[in-house]
mmCIF file of C-alpha atoms and ligand atoms in Angstrom:
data_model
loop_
_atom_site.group_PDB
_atom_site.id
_atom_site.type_symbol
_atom_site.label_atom_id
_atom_site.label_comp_id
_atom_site.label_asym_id
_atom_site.label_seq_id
_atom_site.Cartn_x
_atom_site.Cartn_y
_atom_site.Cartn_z
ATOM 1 C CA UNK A 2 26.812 -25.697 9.440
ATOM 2 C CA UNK A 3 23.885 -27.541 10.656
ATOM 3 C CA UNK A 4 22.415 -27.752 14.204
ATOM 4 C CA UNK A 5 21.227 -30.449 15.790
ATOM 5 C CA UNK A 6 17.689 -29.239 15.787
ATOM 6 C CA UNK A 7 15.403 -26.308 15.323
ATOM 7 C CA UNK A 8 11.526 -25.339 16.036
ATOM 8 C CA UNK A 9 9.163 -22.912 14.083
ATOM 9 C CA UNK A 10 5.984 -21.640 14.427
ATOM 10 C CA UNK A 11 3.514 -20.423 11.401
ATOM 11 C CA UNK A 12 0.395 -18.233 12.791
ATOM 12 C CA UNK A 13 -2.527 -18.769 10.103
ATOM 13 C CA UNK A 14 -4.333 -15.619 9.559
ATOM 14 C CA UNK A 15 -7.669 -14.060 9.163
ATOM 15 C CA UNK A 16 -8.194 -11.918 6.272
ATOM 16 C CA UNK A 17 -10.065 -8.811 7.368
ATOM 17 C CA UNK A 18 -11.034 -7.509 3.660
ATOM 18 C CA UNK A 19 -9.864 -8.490 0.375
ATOM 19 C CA UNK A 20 -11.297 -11.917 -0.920
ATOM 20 C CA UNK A 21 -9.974 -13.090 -4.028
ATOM 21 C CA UNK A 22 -7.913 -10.140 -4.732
ATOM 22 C CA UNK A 23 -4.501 -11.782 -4.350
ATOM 23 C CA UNK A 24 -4.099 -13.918 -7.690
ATOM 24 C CA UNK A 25 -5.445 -10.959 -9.158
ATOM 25 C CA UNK A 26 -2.960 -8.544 -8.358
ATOM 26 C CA UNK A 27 -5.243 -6.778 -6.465
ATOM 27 C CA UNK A 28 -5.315 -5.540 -2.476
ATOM 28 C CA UNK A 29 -5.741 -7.469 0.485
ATOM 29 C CA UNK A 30 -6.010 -6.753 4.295
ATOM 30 C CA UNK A 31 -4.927 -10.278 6.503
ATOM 31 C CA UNK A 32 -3.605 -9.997 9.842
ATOM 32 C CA UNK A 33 -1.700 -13.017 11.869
ATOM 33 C CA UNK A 34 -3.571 -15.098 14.619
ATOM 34 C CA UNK A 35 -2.283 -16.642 17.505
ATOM 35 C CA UNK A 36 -2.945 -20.518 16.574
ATOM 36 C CA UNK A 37 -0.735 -22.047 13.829
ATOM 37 C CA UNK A 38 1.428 -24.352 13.019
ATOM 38 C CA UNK A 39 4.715 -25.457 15.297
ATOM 39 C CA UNK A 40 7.284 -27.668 13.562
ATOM 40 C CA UNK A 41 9.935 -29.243 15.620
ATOM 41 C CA UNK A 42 13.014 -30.566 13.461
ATOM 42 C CA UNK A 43 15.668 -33.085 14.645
ATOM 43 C CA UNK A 44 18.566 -33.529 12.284
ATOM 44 C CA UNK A 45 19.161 -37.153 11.417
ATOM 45 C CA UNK A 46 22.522 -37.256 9.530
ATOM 46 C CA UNK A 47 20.986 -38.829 6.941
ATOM 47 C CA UNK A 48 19.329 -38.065 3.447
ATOM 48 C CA UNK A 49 15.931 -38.650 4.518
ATOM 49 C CA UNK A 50 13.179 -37.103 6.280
ATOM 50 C CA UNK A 51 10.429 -38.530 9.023
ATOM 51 C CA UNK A 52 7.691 -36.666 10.066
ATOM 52 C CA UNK A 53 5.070 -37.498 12.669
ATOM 53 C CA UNK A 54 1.840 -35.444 12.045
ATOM 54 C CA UNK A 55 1.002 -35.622 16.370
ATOM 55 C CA UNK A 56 -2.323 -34.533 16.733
ATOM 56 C CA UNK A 57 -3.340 -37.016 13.782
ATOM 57 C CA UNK A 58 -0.594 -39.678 15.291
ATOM 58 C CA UNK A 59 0.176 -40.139 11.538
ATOM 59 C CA UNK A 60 3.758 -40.785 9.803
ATOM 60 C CA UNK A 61 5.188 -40.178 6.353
ATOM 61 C CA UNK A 62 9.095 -40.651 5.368
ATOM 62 C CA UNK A 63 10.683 -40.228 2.545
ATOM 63 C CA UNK A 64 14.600 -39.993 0.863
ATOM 64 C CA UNK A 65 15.772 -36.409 -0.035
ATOM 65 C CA UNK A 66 15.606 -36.260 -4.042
ATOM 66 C CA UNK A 67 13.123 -38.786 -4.424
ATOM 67 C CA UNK A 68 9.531 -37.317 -2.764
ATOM 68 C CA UNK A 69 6.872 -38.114 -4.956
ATOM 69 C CA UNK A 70 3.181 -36.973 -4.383
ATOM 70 C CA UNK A 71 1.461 -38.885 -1.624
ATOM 71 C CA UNK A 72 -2.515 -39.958 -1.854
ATOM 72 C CA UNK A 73 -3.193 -36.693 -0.281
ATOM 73 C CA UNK A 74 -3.490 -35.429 3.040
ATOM 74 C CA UNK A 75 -0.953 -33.596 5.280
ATOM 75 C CA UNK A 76 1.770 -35.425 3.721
ATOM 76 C CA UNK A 77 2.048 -33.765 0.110
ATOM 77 C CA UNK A 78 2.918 -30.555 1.977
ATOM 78 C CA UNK A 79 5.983 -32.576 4.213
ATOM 79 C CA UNK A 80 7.135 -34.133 0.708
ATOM 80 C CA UNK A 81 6.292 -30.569 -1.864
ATOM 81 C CA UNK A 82 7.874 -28.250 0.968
ATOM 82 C CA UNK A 83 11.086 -30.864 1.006
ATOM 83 C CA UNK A 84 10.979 -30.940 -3.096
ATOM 84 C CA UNK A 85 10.253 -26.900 -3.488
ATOM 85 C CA UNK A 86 13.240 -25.688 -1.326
ATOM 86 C CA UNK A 87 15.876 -28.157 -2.836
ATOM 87 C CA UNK A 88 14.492 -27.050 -6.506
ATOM 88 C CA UNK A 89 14.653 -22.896 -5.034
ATOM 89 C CA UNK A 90 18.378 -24.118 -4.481
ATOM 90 C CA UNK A 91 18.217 -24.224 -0.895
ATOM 91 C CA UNK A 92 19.595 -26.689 1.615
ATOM 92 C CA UNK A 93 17.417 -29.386 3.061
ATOM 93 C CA UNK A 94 19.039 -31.580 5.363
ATOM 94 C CA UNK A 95 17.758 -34.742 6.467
ATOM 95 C CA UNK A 96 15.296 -34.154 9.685
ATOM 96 C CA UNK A 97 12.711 -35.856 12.006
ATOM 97 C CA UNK A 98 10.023 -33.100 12.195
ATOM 98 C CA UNK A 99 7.574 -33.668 14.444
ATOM 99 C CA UNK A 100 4.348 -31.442 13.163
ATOM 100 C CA UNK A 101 2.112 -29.926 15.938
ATOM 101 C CA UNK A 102 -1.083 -27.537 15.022
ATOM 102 C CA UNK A 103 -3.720 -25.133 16.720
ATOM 103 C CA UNK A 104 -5.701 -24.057 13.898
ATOM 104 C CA UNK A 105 -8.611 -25.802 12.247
ATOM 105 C CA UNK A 106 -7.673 -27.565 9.287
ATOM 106 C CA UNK A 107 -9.598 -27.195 6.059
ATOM 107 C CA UNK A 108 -11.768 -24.077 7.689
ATOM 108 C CA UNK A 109 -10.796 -20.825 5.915
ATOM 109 C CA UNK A 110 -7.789 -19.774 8.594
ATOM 110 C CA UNK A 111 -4.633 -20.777 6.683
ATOM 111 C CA UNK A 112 -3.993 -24.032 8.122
ATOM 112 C CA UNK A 113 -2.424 -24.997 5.134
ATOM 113 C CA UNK A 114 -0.093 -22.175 4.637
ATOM 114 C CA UNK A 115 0.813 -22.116 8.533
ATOM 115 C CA UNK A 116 2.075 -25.512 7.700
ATOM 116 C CA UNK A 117 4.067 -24.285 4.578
ATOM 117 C CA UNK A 118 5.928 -21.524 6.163
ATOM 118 C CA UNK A 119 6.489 -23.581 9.489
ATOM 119 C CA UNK A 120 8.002 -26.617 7.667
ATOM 120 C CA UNK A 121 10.142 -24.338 5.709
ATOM 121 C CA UNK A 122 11.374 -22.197 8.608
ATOM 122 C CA UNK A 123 12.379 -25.339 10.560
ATOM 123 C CA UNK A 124 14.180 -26.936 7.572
ATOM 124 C CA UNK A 125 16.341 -23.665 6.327
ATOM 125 C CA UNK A 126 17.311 -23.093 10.363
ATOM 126 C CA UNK A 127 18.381 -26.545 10.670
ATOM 127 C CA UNK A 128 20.121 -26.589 7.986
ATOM 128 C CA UNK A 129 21.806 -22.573 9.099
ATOM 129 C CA UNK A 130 20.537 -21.002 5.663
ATOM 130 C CA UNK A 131 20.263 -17.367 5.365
ATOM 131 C CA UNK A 132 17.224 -16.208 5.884
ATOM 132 C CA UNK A 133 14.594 -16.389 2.740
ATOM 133 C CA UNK A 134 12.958 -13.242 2.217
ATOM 134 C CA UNK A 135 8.920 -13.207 2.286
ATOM 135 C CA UNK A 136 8.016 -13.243 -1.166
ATOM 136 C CA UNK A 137 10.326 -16.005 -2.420
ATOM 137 C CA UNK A 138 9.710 -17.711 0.401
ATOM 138 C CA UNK A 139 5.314 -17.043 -0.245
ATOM 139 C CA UNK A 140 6.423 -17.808 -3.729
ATOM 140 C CA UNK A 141 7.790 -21.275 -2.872
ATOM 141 C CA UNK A 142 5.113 -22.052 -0.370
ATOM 142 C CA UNK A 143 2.568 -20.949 -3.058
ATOM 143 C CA UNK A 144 4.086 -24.024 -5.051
ATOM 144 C CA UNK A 145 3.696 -26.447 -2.617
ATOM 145 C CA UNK A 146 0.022 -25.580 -2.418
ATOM 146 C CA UNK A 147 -0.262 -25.725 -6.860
ATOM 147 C CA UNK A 148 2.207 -28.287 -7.575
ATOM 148 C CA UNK A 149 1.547 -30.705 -4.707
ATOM 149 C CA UNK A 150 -1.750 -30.430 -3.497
ATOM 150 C CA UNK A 151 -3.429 -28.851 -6.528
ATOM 151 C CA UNK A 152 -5.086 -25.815 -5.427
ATOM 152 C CA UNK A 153 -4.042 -22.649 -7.702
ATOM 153 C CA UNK A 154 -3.999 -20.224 -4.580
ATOM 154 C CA UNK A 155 -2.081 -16.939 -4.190
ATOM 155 C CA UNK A 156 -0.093 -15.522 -1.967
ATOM 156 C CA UNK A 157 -1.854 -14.161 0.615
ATOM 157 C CA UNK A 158 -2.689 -16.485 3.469
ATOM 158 C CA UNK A 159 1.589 -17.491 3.244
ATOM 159 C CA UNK A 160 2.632 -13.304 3.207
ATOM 160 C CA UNK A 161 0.098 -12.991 6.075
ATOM 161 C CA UNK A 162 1.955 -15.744 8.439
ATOM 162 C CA UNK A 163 5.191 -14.627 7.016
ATOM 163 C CA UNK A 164 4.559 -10.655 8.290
ATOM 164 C CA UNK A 165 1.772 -10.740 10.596
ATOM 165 C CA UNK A 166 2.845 -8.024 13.294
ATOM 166 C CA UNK A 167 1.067 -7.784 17.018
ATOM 167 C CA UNK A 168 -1.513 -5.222 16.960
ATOM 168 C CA UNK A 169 -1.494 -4.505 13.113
ATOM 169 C CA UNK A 170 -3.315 -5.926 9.587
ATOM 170 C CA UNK A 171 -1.092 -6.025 6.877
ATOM 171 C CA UNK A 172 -2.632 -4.014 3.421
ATOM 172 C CA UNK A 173 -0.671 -5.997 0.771
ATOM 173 C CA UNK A 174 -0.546 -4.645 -2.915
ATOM 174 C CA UNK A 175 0.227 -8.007 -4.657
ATOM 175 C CA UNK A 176 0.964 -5.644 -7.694
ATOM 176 C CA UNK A 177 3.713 -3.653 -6.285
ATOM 177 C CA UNK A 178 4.551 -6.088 -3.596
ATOM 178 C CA UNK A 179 4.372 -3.559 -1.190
ATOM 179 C CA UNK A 180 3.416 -4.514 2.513
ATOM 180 C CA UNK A 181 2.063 -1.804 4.694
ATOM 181 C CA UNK A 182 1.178 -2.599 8.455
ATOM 182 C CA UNK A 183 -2.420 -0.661 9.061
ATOM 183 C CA UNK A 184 -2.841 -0.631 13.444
ATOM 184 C CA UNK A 185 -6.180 -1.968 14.122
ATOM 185 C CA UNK A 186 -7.126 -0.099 16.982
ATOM 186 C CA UNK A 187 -10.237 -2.140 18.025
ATOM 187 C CA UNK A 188 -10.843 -0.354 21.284
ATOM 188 C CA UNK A 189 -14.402 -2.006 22.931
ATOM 189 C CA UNK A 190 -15.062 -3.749 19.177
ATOM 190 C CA UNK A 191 -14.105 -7.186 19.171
ATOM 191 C CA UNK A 192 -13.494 -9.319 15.805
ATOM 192 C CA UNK A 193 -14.798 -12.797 16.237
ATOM 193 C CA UNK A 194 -14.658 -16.082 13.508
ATOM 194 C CA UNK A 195 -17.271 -18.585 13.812
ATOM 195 C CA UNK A 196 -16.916 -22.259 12.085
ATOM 196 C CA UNK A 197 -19.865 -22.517 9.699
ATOM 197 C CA UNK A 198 -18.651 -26.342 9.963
ATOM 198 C CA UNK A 199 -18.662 -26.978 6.397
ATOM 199 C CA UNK A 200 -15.457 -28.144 5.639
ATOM 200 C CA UNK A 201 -13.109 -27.241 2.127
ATOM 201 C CA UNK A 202 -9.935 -28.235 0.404
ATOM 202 C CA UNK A 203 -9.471 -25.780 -1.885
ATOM 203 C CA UNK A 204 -8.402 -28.160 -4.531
ATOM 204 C CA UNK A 205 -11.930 -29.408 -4.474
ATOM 205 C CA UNK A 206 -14.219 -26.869 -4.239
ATOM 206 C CA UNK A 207 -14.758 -23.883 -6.617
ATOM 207 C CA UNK A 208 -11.766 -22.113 -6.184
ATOM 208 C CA UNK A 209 -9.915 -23.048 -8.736
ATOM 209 C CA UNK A 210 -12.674 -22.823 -11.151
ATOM 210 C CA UNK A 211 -12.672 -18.613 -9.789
ATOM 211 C CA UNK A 212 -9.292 -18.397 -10.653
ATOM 212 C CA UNK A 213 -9.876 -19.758 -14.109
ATOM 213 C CA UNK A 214 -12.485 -17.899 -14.371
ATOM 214 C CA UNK A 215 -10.971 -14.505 -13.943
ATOM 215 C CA UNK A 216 -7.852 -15.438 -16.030
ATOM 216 C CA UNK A 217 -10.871 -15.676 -18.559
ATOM 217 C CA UNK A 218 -11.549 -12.666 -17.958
ATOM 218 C CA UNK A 219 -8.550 -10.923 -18.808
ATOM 219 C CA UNK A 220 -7.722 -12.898 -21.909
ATOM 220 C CA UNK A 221 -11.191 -11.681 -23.146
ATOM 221 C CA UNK A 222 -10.159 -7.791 -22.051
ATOM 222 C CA UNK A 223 -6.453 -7.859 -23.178
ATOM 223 C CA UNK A 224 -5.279 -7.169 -19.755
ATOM 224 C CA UNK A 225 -2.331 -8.405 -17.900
ATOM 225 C CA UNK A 226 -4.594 -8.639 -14.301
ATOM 226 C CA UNK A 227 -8.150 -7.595 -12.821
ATOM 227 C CA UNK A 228 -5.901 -4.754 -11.479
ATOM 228 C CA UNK A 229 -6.220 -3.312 -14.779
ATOM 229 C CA UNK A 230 -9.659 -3.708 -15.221
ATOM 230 C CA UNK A 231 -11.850 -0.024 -15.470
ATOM 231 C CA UNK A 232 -15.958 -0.840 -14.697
ATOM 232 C CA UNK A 233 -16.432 0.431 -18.425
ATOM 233 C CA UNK A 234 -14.748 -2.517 -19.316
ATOM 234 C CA UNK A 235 -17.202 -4.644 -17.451
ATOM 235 C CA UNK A 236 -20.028 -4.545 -20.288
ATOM 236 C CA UNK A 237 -17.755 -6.350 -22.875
ATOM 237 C CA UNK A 238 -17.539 -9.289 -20.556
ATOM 238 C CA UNK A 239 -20.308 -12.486 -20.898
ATOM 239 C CA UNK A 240 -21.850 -13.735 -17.625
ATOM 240 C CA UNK A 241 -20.525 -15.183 -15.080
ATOM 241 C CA UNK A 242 -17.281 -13.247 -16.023
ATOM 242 C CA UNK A 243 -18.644 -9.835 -15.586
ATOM 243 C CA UNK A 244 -19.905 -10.641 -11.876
ATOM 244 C CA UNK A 245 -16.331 -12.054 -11.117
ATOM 245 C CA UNK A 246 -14.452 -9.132 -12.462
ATOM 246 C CA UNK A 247 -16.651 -6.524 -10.477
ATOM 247 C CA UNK A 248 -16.591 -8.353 -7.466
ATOM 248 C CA UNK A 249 -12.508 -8.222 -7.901
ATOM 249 C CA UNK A 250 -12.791 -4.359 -8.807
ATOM 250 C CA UNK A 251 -15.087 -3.435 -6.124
ATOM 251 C CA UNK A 252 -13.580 -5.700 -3.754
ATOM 252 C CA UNK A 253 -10.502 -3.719 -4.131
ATOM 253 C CA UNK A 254 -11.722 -0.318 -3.754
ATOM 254 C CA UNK A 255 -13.317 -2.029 -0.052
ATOM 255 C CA UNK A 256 -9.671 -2.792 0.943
ATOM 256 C CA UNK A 257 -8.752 1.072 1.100
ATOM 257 C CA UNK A 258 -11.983 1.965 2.483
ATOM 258 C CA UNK A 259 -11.208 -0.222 5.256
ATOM 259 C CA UNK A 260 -8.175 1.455 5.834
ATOM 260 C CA UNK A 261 -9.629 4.733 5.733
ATOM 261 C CA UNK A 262 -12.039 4.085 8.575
ATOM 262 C CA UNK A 263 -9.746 2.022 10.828
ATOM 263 C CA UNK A 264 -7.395 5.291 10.470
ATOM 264 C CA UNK A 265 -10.582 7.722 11.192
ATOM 265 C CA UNK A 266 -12.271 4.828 13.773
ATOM 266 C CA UNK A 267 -14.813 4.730 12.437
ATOM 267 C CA UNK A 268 -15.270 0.899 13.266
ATOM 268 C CA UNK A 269 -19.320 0.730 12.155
ATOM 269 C CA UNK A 270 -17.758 1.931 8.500
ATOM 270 C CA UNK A 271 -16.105 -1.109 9.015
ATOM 271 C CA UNK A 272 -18.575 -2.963 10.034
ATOM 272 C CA UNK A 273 -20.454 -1.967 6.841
ATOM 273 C CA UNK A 274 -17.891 -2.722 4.303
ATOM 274 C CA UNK A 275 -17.553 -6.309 5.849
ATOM 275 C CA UNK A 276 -21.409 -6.241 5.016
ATOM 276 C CA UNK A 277 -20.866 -5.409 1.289
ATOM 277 C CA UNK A 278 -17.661 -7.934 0.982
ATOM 278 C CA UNK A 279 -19.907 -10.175 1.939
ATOM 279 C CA UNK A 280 -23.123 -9.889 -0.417
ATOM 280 C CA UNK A 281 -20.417 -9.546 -3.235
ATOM 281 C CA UNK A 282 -18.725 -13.014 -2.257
ATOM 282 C CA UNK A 283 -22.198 -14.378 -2.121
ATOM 283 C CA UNK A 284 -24.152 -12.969 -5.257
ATOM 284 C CA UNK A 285 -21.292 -11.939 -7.858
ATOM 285 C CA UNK A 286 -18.324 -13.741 -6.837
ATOM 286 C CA UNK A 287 -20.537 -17.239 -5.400
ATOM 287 C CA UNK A 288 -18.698 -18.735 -3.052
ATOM 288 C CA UNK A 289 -20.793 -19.330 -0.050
ATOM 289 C CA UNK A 290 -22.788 -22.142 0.984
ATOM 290 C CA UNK A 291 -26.188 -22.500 3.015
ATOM 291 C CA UNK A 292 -23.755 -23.475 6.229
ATOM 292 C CA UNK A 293 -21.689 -20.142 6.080
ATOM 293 C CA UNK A 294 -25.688 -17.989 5.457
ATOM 294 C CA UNK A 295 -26.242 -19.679 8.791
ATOM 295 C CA UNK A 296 -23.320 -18.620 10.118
ATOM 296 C CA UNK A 297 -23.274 -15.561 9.249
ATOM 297 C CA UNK A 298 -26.991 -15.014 10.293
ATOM 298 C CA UNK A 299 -26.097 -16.182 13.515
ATOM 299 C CA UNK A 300 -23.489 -13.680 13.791
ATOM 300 C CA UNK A 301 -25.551 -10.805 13.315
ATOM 301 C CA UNK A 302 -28.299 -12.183 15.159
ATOM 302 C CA UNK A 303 -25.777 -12.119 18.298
ATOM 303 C CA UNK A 304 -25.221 -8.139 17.268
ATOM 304 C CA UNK A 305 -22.566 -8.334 14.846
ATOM 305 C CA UNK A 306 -22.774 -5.369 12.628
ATOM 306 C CA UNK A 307 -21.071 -6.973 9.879
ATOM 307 C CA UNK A 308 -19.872 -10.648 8.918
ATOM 308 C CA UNK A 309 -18.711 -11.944 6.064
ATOM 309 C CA UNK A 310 -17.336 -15.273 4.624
ATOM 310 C CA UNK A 311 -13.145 -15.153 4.545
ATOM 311 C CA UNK A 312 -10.756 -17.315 3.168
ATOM 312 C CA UNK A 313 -11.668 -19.075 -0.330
ATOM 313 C CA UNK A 314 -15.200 -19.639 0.610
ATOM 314 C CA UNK A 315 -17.448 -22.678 0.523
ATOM 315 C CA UNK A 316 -17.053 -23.555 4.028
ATOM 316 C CA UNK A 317 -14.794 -22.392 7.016
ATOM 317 C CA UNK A 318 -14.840 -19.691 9.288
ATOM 318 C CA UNK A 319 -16.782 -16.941 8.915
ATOM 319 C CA UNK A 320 -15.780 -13.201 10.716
ATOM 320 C CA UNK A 321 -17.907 -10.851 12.885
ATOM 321 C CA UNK A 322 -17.387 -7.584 14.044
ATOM 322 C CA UNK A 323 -19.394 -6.839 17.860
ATOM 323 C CA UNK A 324 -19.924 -3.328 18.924
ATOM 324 C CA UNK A 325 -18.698 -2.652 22.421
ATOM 325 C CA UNK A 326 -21.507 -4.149 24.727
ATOM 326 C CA UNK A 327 -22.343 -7.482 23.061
ATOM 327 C CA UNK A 328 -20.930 -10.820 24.115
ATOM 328 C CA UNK A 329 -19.355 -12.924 22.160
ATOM 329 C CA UNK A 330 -21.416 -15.666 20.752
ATOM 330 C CA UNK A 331 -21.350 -19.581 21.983
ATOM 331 C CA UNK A 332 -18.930 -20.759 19.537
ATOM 332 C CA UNK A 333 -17.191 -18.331 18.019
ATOM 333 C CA UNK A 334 -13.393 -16.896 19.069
ATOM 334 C CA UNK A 335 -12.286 -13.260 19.651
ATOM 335 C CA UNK A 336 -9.532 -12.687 17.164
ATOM 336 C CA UNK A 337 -6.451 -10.404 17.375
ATOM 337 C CA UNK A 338 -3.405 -9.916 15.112
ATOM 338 C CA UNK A 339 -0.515 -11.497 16.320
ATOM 339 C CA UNK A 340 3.151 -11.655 15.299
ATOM 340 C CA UNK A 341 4.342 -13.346 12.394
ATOM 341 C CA UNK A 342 5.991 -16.973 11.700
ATOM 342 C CA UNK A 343 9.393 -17.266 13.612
ATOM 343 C CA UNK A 344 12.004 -19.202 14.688
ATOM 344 C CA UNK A 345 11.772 -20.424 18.137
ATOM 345 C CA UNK A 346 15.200 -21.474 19.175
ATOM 346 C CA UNK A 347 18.716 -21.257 18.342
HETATM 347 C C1 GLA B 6 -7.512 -18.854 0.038
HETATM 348 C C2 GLA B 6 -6.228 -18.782 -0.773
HETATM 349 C C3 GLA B 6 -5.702 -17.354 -0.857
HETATM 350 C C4 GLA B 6 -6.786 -16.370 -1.290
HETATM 351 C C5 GLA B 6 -8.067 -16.592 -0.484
HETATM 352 C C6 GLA B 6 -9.224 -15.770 -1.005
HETATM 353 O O1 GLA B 6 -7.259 -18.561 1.373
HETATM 354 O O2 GLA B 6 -5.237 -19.609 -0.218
HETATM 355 O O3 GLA B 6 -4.594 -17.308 -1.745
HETATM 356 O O4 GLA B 6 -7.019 -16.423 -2.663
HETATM 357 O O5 GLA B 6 -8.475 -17.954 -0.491
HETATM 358 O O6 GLA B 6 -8.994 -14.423 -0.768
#
């Protein structure tokens, strides 16, 4: 049975530790943010679907069966998400969807994926449909993002709005697809992102070029994933592919560290391994830019004791952690985990 209309929001998500770790099977530690992604969906009775993009005062329709990719933008998520459920076998009913969003777009806090999982949550409760679990539904989000707009990203930034929980980061094995909320218990430390203002679409910049890169990598090694990878391994590898691998490895091994100290509070252990994700982004895995050094700098120069590029890299937000006592920065945004994307009526 359908209903007349339904409303969803998508938080997008920092991710505290664990860059590049998701396609590879590896370990990740995201946690939900308050801004994200509310879509408002009207059923129209017929087989088509209009959305209004409001902050951009933008349009896009289309006819159920027949969405074809649009010059880019915004749109190819409306018309992907639309195509994706119907070929998961799931009902899409025609809709007016009116698109509303709080976090930056293109700047390393999941604005795409808060769009994803918000679009999809308003079309499956409109249409009544039981409710998709979070991998299938990260899954057919994920294909949205590789199909449709033609960045090869993983899972994490959609499993991170799909279970972000109030108070707690999520450490996700994307090997055993096991989800474990970790309480970050900040006390007087604050967690702040600042926008380098370089801007990305991961389609564009390096990303997918990574991602290549460590599939490389494992077709060189005979291994199914960089979760299989031992450092002995590392010297059979030519350059750039070693530096990629170890960053993966190492970057790993960081994501339980991080759990460790937030479970002994020991927050300047934190602080440190943020440090060390970082340099690794920078010199083995090379995604930052000149504008995220700056911002980073900046960060520290305002006390952070660690900061680090998140997201995909080359551009976006970058995250700080401030010991109890220092301000936060002009320009940057205290960050908290939130809960995750839900339905908001009906
Ligand atoms: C982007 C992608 C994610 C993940 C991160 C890097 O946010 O969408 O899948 O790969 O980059 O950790």
């Amino acid at each position: 049975m359908e209903r007349s209309h339904a409303t969803a929001f998508a938080p997008g998500r920092v991710n505290l530790i664990g860059e590049h770790t998701d396609y590879n099977e590896g370990l990740a530690l995201p946690f939900a943010i308050d801004a994200g992604v509310t879509v408002r969906a009207h059923a129209t009775g017929g087989p088509w679907i209009e959305a209004l993009a409001v902050d951009l005062d933008e349009r896009d329709s289309f006819l159920l069966g027949e969405e074809a990719p649009s010059p880019g933008g915004w749109r190819d998520f409306v018309r992907g998400v639309s195509a994706e459920l119907a070929a998961a076998g799931l009902p899409v009913a025609g809709a007016l969807l009116e698109i509303r969003g709080s976090v930056p777009r293109g700047a390393g806090l999941s604005s795409s994926a808060a769009l994803e999982v918000a679009l999809c949550l308003a079309l499956l409760a409109l249409s009544d449909a039981d409710v998709v679990p979070p991998w299938p539904l990260a899954r057919i989000c994920s294909r949205v993002e590789n199909e449709w707009v033609g960045a090869q990203t993983g899972l994490l930034d959609q499993l991170a709005s799909l279970c972000g929980r109030a108070d707690a980061a999520l450490r996700i094995d994307f090997h055993s697809g096991v989800i474990t909320p970790v309480v970050l218990e900040l006390g007087e430390w604050r967690l702040v992102t600042l926008d380098s203002g370089g801007r990305h679409r991961n389609a564009e910049s390096g990303y997918n070029e990574r991602r290549s890169e460590c599939a490389q990598a494992c077709a060189a090694l005979g291994i199914a994933s960089l979760r299989e990878l031992q450092p002995a391994m590392l010297d059979a590898l030519p350059a750039p592919l070693d530096a990629r691998a170890r960053h993966v490895f190492e970057e790993n091994a960081r994501v339980d560290a991080a759990v460790d100290a937030l479970a002994r509070g020991d927050l300047a252990e934190l602080g440190a391994l943020l440090e060390r994700s970082h340099a690794s982004l920078r010199d083995l895995y090379a995604v930052s830019t000149p504008a995220v050094e700056a911002a980073v700098e900046q960060l520290r120069a305002a006390g952070a004791v660690g900061a680090r590029v998140i997201g995909g890299g080359f551009g976006g937000h970058v995250l700080g952690l401030l010991p109890p006592g220092v301000a936060v920065p002009a320009g940057a945004l205290e960050v908290r985990p939130g809960p995750g994307a839900r339905v908001l009526d009906g």
